[in-house]
Amino acid sequence: MAYSVSLRGLALAAASFAVLALAPAAAQANAVLQGGKAKLAEGESAIFMITGAEKGPADLHAQCDIGDVGGTASITFDGENYVPLSDPSVGTVLTLSRGETRTYHLAGVVDASRGNDAYIAFHFAGAPAPMCFPGMDCGGTEDKAASVTVTCRNGAG
């Protein structure tokens, strides 16, 4: 009888270890960015949906490039149900100059378990207002960009 109890105890312990081994894998689920490329005119937004976080928090790793800037441009970074753990933060205004390209490696946590959509977005707000005080010659300020291109893809590389 003691032999039988030991086998049941051993089977129970093995099952417990199997469940514990799977628990970290479930906690490290990854969200998936639906990437793409968008050319934005002033006032337009590029929105990239995120899936894989409908059952709770999931890690997101993505890369976004902003470029093809023909002047100065202000782009606001936005996100819904996305908590950034890297730059840029939600609400950050990114200012780019003619010919500049910026790459952002995004890392964050996404949680769309309440039924809401999860996404990140870039909004092209136009050119930043020049710093020009009364009496200054502001004729040399750079022209605003007519468009910018935003490209995002899942993964960090």
Coordinates of C-alpha atoms in Angstrom, one line a residue:
M1 CA 0.0 0.0 0.0
A2 CA 2.8 2.4 0.8
Y3 CA 4.3 1.6 -2.6
S4 CA 1.1 2.6 -4.3
V5 CA 0.9 5.9 -2.4
S6 CA 4.4 6.7 -3.4
L7 CA 3.7 6.2 -7.0
R8 CA 0.6 8.5 -6.8
G9 CA 2.6 11.1 -4.9
L10 CA 5.3 10.9 -7.6
A11 CA 2.8 11.2 -10.4
L12 CA 1.2 14.2 -8.6
A13 CA 4.6 15.9 -8.1
A14 CA 5.5 15.3 -11.8
A15 CA 2.1 16.8 -12.9
S16 CA 2.7 19.8 -10.6
F17 CA 6.2 20.4 -12.1
A18 CA 4.8 20.2 -15.6
V19 CA 2.2 22.9 -14.8
L20 CA 4.8 25.1 -13.2
A21 CA 7.1 24.7 -16.2
L22 CA 4.3 25.9 -18.5
A23 CA 3.3 28.9 -16.4
P24 CA 6.3 31.1 -17.4
A25 CA 5.7 30.4 -21.1
A26 CA 2.1 31.6 -20.8
A27 CA 3.1 34.7 -18.9
Q28 CA 5.6 35.6 -21.7
A29 CA 3.1 35.6 -24.5
N30 CA 3.9 38.0 -27.4
A31 CA 1.6 40.5 -29.1
V32 CA 1.9 40.9 -32.8
L33 CA 2.0 44.2 -34.6
Q34 CA 0.2 44.3 -38.0
G35 CA 2.9 46.2 -39.8
G36 CA 3.0 48.1 -43.0
K37 CA 4.0 51.3 -44.7
A38 CA 2.1 54.6 -44.9
K39 CA 2.9 57.9 -46.6
L40 CA 1.2 60.6 -44.6
A41 CA 0.2 64.1 -45.6
E42 CA -0.3 66.8 -42.9
G43 CA -3.2 65.8 -40.6
E44 CA -3.1 62.1 -41.4
S45 CA -2.3 59.2 -39.2
A46 CA -0.7 55.8 -39.6
I47 CA -2.4 53.3 -37.3
F48 CA -0.9 49.8 -36.7
M49 CA -3.2 47.3 -35.0
I50 CA -1.8 44.9 -32.4
T51 CA -3.2 41.4 -31.8
G52 CA -2.4 38.6 -29.3
A53 CA -3.3 40.5 -26.1
E54 CA -7.0 39.7 -25.9
K55 CA -6.5 37.3 -23.0
G56 CA -4.3 39.5 -20.9
P57 CA -0.9 41.3 -21.0
A58 CA 1.5 40.4 -23.7
D59 CA 4.9 41.7 -24.7
L60 CA 5.3 43.7 -27.9
H61 CA 8.6 44.1 -29.8
A62 CA 8.4 46.1 -33.0
Q63 CA 10.4 48.4 -35.1
C64 CA 9.2 51.6 -36.8
D65 CA 11.1 53.9 -39.2
I66 CA 10.0 57.5 -40.0
G67 CA 11.6 59.1 -43.1
D68 CA 11.2 60.6 -46.5
V69 CA 11.0 64.0 -44.9
G70 CA 11.2 66.9 -47.3
G71 CA 11.3 69.7 -44.7
T72 CA 10.6 69.9 -41.0
A73 CA 7.9 67.7 -39.6
S74 CA 6.2 67.1 -36.2
I75 CA 4.9 63.6 -35.7
T76 CA 3.0 62.6 -32.5
F77 CA 3.3 59.0 -31.2
D78 CA 0.1 57.5 -29.9
G79 CA -1.1 54.2 -28.6
E80 CA -4.1 52.5 -27.1
N81 CA -3.8 49.6 -24.6
Y82 CA -0.1 49.9 -25.1
V83 CA 2.3 50.7 -22.3
P84 CA 5.7 51.6 -23.7
L85 CA 8.8 50.4 -21.9
S86 CA 11.0 52.2 -24.5
D87 CA 11.1 55.5 -26.3
P88 CA 8.9 57.1 -27.5
S89 CA 6.3 57.4 -24.9
V90 CA 2.6 57.9 -25.8
G91 CA 2.1 61.6 -26.5
T92 CA 5.7 62.3 -27.5
V93 CA 6.1 64.8 -30.4
L94 CA 8.9 63.7 -32.7
T95 CA 10.5 66.5 -34.7
L96 CA 12.4 65.5 -37.9
S97 CA 14.3 67.7 -40.4
R98 CA 14.8 67.4 -44.1
G99 CA 16.4 64.1 -45.2
E100 CA 16.4 62.7 -41.7
T101 CA 15.3 59.1 -40.9
R102 CA 14.6 57.8 -37.4
T103 CA 14.3 54.2 -36.3
Y104 CA 12.5 53.3 -33.1
H105 CA 12.8 49.8 -31.5
L106 CA 9.5 49.6 -29.6
A107 CA 9.2 47.4 -26.5
G108 CA 6.1 47.5 -24.3
V109 CA 3.2 45.6 -22.8
V110 CA -0.2 45.4 -24.5
D111 CA -3.5 44.4 -22.8
A112 CA -6.6 44.3 -24.9
S113 CA -8.5 41.9 -22.5
R114 CA -11.3 44.4 -21.9
G115 CA -12.5 44.1 -25.5
N116 CA -10.9 47.3 -26.7
D117 CA -8.6 47.6 -29.7
A118 CA -4.8 47.8 -29.2
Y119 CA -2.7 49.8 -31.6
I120 CA 0.2 52.3 -32.0
A121 CA -0.1 55.3 -34.3
F122 CA 1.9 58.2 -35.7
H123 CA 0.1 61.4 -36.4
F124 CA 1.7 63.9 -38.8
A125 CA 0.7 67.3 -37.4
G126 CA 2.7 69.5 -39.8
A127 CA 5.8 71.5 -39.1
P128 CA 6.9 72.7 -35.7
A129 CA 6.3 76.4 -35.0
P130 CA 9.6 78.3 -35.6
M131 CA 11.1 80.2 -32.7
C132 CA 11.0 83.7 -34.0
F133 CA 11.0 86.8 -31.8
P134 CA 9.8 90.2 -32.9
G135 CA 12.5 92.0 -34.9
M136 CA 14.2 88.7 -35.9
D137 CA 14.6 87.7 -39.6
C138 CA 12.8 84.4 -39.7
G139 CA 13.0 84.0 -43.5
G140 CA 15.7 81.3 -43.2
T141 CA 13.5 78.8 -41.3
E142 CA 13.1 75.5 -43.0
D143 CA 10.0 74.8 -45.0
K144 CA 7.5 72.3 -43.6
A145 CA 7.4 68.8 -45.0
A146 CA 4.6 68.0 -47.4
S147 CA 4.7 64.3 -46.3
V148 CA 6.5 61.7 -44.2
T149 CA 6.7 57.9 -44.6
V150 CA 6.1 55.6 -41.6
T151 CA 7.1 51.9 -41.8
C152 CA 6.5 49.5 -38.9
R153 CA 7.1 45.8 -38.6
N154 CA 6.7 43.2 -35.9
G155 CA 9.9 42.2 -34.2
A156 CA 13.0 44.2 -33.1
G157 CA 15.1 43.8 -36.2

